[in-house]
């Protein structure tokens, strides 16, 4: 069984910063692409940033230059550093990871439970 556990959300003022973490645990053989998505009320889930196992990254245009995705492969953890936060960044943020389990064949996508980020004065 594999789990993704997120942390680091909260309330921050406009212009502030937050760092989200997402740790994968369980019977993991290898982790491929990891990413962050967000969902605002009434809208579909949108991609925020992704990072491959080799460290290549891709960002939504709305967060380029403000957010940075990184990963620590030794800790099976992906991070999202969010700077210069805006009210429109308010959303529930979800991490995901494409994982090959040690006991089950194939690669599956797993999701975290979500963490609320609120940007407000």
XYZ file of N, CA and C in Angstrom:
363
model
N 0.840 -1.189 0.000
C 0.000 0.000 0.000
C 0.880 1.246 0.000
N 0.533 2.190 -0.843
C 1.286 3.440 -0.942
C 0.416 4.598 -0.497
N 1.006 5.521 0.232
C 0.304 6.720 0.666
C 1.133 7.959 0.363
N 0.432 9.041 0.032
C 1.047 10.350 -0.097
C 0.450 11.241 0.983
N 1.312 11.839 1.787
C 0.847 12.691 2.879
C 1.415 14.087 2.691
N 0.496 15.053 2.609
C 0.885 16.443 2.381
C 0.906 17.211 3.686
N 1.682 18.278 3.692
C 1.721 19.186 4.833
C 2.181 20.559 4.356
N 1.935 21.569 5.199
C 2.467 22.890 4.913
C 1.459 23.934 4.471
N 0.206 23.543 4.293
C -0.788 24.535 3.907
C -1.134 25.455 5.063
N -1.952 26.476 4.756
C -2.368 27.390 5.801
C -2.826 28.720 5.241
N -2.908 29.695 6.144
C -3.332 31.051 5.801
C -2.113 31.954 5.727
N -2.023 32.724 4.653
C -0.896 33.633 4.476
C -1.394 34.911 3.833
N -0.741 36.012 4.121
C -1.120 37.293 3.528
C -0.583 37.395 2.094
N -1.235 38.201 1.283
C -0.703 38.424 -0.080
C 0.751 38.880 -0.037
N 1.551 38.313 -0.940
C 2.980 38.603 -0.951
C 3.802 37.670 -0.094
N 3.136 36.863 0.702
C 3.842 35.947 1.586
C 4.264 34.660 0.905
N 4.818 33.744 1.706
C 5.345 32.484 1.188
C 4.843 31.311 2.019
N 4.754 30.172 1.356
C 4.466 28.902 2.000
C 5.272 27.822 1.300
N 5.571 26.762 2.043
C 6.247 25.609 1.449
C 5.421 24.367 1.735
N 4.978 23.719 0.676
C 4.233 22.476 0.793
C 5.182 21.291 0.653
N 4.879 20.231 1.406
C 5.637 18.990 1.311
C 4.682 17.841 1.065
N 5.171 16.831 0.390
C 4.371 15.632 0.128
C 5.306 14.437 0.177
N 5.100 13.570 1.165
C 5.962 12.412 1.362
C 5.229 11.137 0.977
N 5.886 10.328 0.165
C 5.339 9.034 -0.230
C 5.909 7.952 0.671
N 5.043 7.019 1.055
C 5.489 5.912 1.898
C 4.786 4.636 1.477
N 5.365 3.509 1.896
C 4.781 2.222 1.555
C 5.759 1.350 0.811
N 5.209 0.355 0.110
C 6.050 -0.602 -0.615
C 6.421 -0.046 -1.984
N 7.343 0.908 -1.976
C 7.719 1.640 -3.180
C 8.959 1.029 -3.806
N 8.861 0.743 -5.108
C 10.047 0.295 -5.829
C 10.742 1.497 -6.479
N 9.950 2.323 -7.139
C 10.516 3.535 -7.729
C 9.416 4.573 -7.944
N 9.825 5.842 -7.945
C 8.909 6.962 -8.162
C 9.339 7.704 -9.410
N 8.427 7.947 -10.289
C 8.717 8.659 -11.528
C 8.293 10.112 -11.380
N 7.448 10.601 -12.235
C 7.051 12.002 -12.168
C 6.228 12.290 -10.914
N 6.513 13.429 -10.289
C 5.740 13.909 -9.143
C 5.228 15.303 -9.487
N 4.099 15.654 -8.897
C 3.546 16.950 -9.263
C 2.601 17.521 -8.232
N 2.228 18.756 -8.477
C 1.252 19.461 -7.648
C 0.133 19.991 -8.540
N -1.090 19.815 -8.080
C -2.272 20.349 -8.738
C -3.032 21.156 -7.702
N -3.979 21.948 -8.174
C -4.830 22.682 -7.238
C -6.249 22.744 -7.775
N -7.189 22.886 -6.834
C -8.595 22.988 -7.197
C -9.228 24.119 -6.404
N -9.884 25.023 -7.135
C -10.633 26.096 -6.494
C -12.119 25.773 -6.610
N -12.938 26.308 -5.708
C -14.378 26.000 -5.725
C -14.998 26.283 -7.080
N -15.674 25.317 -7.624
C -16.357 25.496 -8.902
C -15.493 25.299 -10.121
N -14.207 25.070 -9.930
C -13.310 24.902 -11.068
C -12.698 23.514 -11.068
N -12.218 23.132 -12.236
C -11.559 21.848 -12.330
C -10.179 21.923 -11.707
N -9.646 20.764 -11.446
C -8.294 20.687 -10.929
C -7.340 21.124 -12.027
N -6.347 21.953 -11.687
C -5.395 22.420 -12.680
C -3.980 22.092 -12.249
N -3.142 21.861 -13.252
C -1.746 21.573 -12.998
C -1.047 22.822 -12.487
N -0.224 22.647 -11.444
C 0.594 23.750 -10.933
C 2.041 23.557 -11.392
N 2.597 22.374 -11.090
C 3.988 22.107 -11.447
C 4.227 20.606 -11.404
N 5.155 20.147 -12.243
C 5.557 18.745 -12.224
C 7.073 18.666 -12.286
N 7.621 17.555 -11.791
C 9.051 17.323 -11.834
C 9.288 15.846 -12.120
N 10.159 15.578 -13.080
C 10.450 14.195 -13.436
C 11.491 13.609 -12.477
N 11.716 12.318 -12.608
C 12.716 11.673 -11.759
C 14.113 12.226 -12.046
N 14.306 12.765 -13.232
C 15.595 13.355 -13.579
C 15.741 14.808 -13.205
N 14.665 15.401 -12.704
C 14.725 16.781 -12.248
C 14.200 17.818 -13.222
N 13.689 17.404 -14.378
C 13.096 18.366 -15.306
C 11.767 18.855 -14.740
N 11.513 20.135 -14.921
C 10.314 20.735 -14.336
C 9.449 21.424 -15.393
N 8.178 21.577 -15.038
C 7.239 22.299 -15.888
C 6.239 23.005 -14.975
N 5.883 24.230 -15.343
C 5.009 25.035 -14.489
C 3.830 25.605 -15.275
N 2.727 25.817 -14.568
C 1.633 26.580 -15.141
C 2.100 28.016 -15.334
N 1.627 28.653 -16.385
C 2.038 30.036 -16.658
C 1.727 30.954 -15.478
N 0.661 30.676 -14.769
C 0.215 31.553 -13.686
C 1.155 31.546 -12.483
N 2.038 30.545 -12.391
C 2.922 30.457 -11.220
C 4.396 30.571 -11.582
N 4.721 30.640 -12.866
C 6.117 30.739 -13.285
C 6.778 31.955 -12.651
N 7.982 31.736 -12.125
C 8.720 32.817 -11.480
C 8.371 33.026 -10.024
N 7.295 32.392 -9.565
C 6.889 32.549 -8.158
C 6.973 31.230 -7.389
N 6.656 30.125 -8.044
C 6.655 28.811 -7.394
C 7.858 27.993 -7.891
N 8.379 27.154 -7.003
C 9.466 26.256 -7.362
C 9.161 24.854 -6.850
N 9.186 23.882 -7.759
C 8.997 22.485 -7.365
C 10.367 21.827 -7.261
N 10.517 20.970 -6.254
C 11.761 20.231 -6.083
C 11.430 18.882 -5.448
N 12.407 17.993 -5.420
C 12.171 16.682 -4.818
C 13.447 16.184 -4.159
N 13.251 15.351 -3.147
C 14.335 14.672 -2.465
C 14.077 13.182 -2.664
N 14.784 12.578 -3.586
C 14.526 11.176 -3.913
C 14.850 10.241 -2.751
N 15.808 10.613 -1.927
C 16.157 9.768 -0.780
C 15.023 9.726 0.247
N 14.221 10.791 0.268
C 13.112 10.871 1.225
C 11.757 10.626 0.553
N 11.762 10.332 -0.751
C 10.504 10.126 -1.489
C 9.556 11.302 -1.290
N 10.089 12.494 -1.338
C 9.316 13.689 -1.016
C 9.428 14.730 -2.123
N 8.303 15.376 -2.395
C 8.271 16.491 -3.345
C 7.834 17.741 -2.588
N 8.404 18.864 -2.983
C 8.124 20.137 -2.314
C 7.585 21.143 -3.326
N 6.849 22.117 -2.804
C 6.424 23.247 -3.616
C 6.652 24.511 -2.797
N 7.665 25.261 -3.189
C 7.934 26.550 -2.552
C 7.123 27.612 -3.276
N 6.263 28.286 -2.549
C 5.366 29.280 -3.136
C 5.706 30.653 -2.568
N 6.158 31.543 -3.427
C 6.510 32.909 -3.038
C 5.579 33.896 -3.732
N 5.574 35.110 -3.231
C 4.754 36.183 -3.823
C 3.323 35.714 -4.039
N 2.753 35.120 -3.021
C 1.421 34.544 -3.150
C 0.365 35.609 -3.380
N -0.634 35.240 -4.176
C -1.728 36.134 -4.537
C -3.046 35.518 -4.070
N -4.078 36.329 -3.862
C -5.378 35.765 -3.476
C -5.879 34.704 -4.452
N -5.566 34.845 -5.716
C -6.029 33.858 -6.702
C -5.298 32.528 -6.606
N -4.266 32.444 -5.762
C -3.608 31.172 -5.507
C -4.368 30.345 -4.466
N -5.376 30.938 -3.864
C -6.176 30.218 -2.868
C -6.839 29.002 -3.499
N -6.606 27.832 -2.905
C -7.110 26.583 -3.464
C -6.735 25.441 -2.526
N -7.282 24.281 -2.814
C -6.790 23.053 -2.201
C -5.713 22.495 -3.120
N -4.544 22.246 -2.566
C -3.410 21.760 -3.337
C -3.237 20.260 -3.103
N -3.079 19.540 -4.203
C -2.918 18.090 -4.164
C -1.576 17.716 -4.797
N -0.896 16.776 -4.178
C 0.293 16.231 -4.822
C -0.071 14.899 -5.474
N 0.718 14.518 -6.454
C 0.579 13.185 -7.016
C 1.937 12.633 -7.393
N 1.971 11.339 -7.592
C 3.226 10.681 -7.947
C 2.921 9.418 -8.725
N 3.710 9.168 -9.745
C 3.618 7.930 -10.524
C 4.608 6.939 -9.918
N 4.061 5.864 -9.346
C 4.862 4.972 -8.522
C 4.747 3.537 -8.991
N 5.876 2.865 -9.020
C 5.892 1.416 -9.222
C 6.077 0.792 -7.850
N 5.066 0.028 -7.436
C 5.162 -0.625 -6.139
C 6.091 -1.836 -6.227
N 6.619 -2.195 -5.055
C 7.535 -3.325 -4.995
C 6.822 -4.650 -5.187
N 5.539 -4.694 -4.880
C 4.812 -5.966 -4.900
C 3.777 -6.074 -6.009
N 3.482 -4.966 -6.681
C 2.459 -4.970 -7.729
C 3.075 -4.509 -9.032
N 2.828 -5.200 -10.132
C 3.384 -4.805 -11.406
C 2.736 -3.548 -11.943
N 3.445 -2.833 -12.788
C 2.903 -1.647 -13.417
C 3.118 -0.391 -12.597
N 2.867 0.753 -13.244
C 3.010 2.057 -12.603
C 1.619 2.632 -12.396
N 1.358 3.116 -11.192
C 0.066 3.714 -10.873
C 0.267 5.134 -10.375
N -0.765 5.966 -10.587
C -0.724 7.335 -10.085
C -1.444 7.402 -8.749
N -0.768 7.953 -7.772
C -1.325 8.123 -6.443
C -1.489 9.614 -6.143
N -2.487 9.907 -5.292
C -2.804 11.290 -4.937
C -2.781 11.464 -3.422
N -2.361 12.666 -3.009
C -2.472 13.022 -1.608
C -3.887 13.453 -1.270
N -4.123 13.744 -0.004
C -5.462 14.066 0.471
C -5.824 15.533 0.241
N -4.847 16.345 -0.069
C -5.091 17.764 -0.309
C -4.803 18.597 0.923
N -4.302 19.804 0.684
C -4.047 20.737 1.783
C -4.508 22.129 1.348
N -5.199 22.807 2.248
C -5.781 24.101 1.918
C -4.735 25.204 2.015
N -4.681 26.030 0.992
C -3.866 27.239 0.994
C -4.806 28.423 0.807
N -4.776 29.347 1.741
C -5.619 30.536 1.675
C -4.738 31.768 1.719
N -4.880 32.616 0.709
C -4.109 33.852 0.635
C -5.079 35.012 0.818
N -4.980 35.662 1.961
C -5.934 36.709 2.287
C -5.339 37.655 3.314
N -5.732 38.919 3.233
C -5.301 39.883 4.233
C -6.358 40.011 5.334
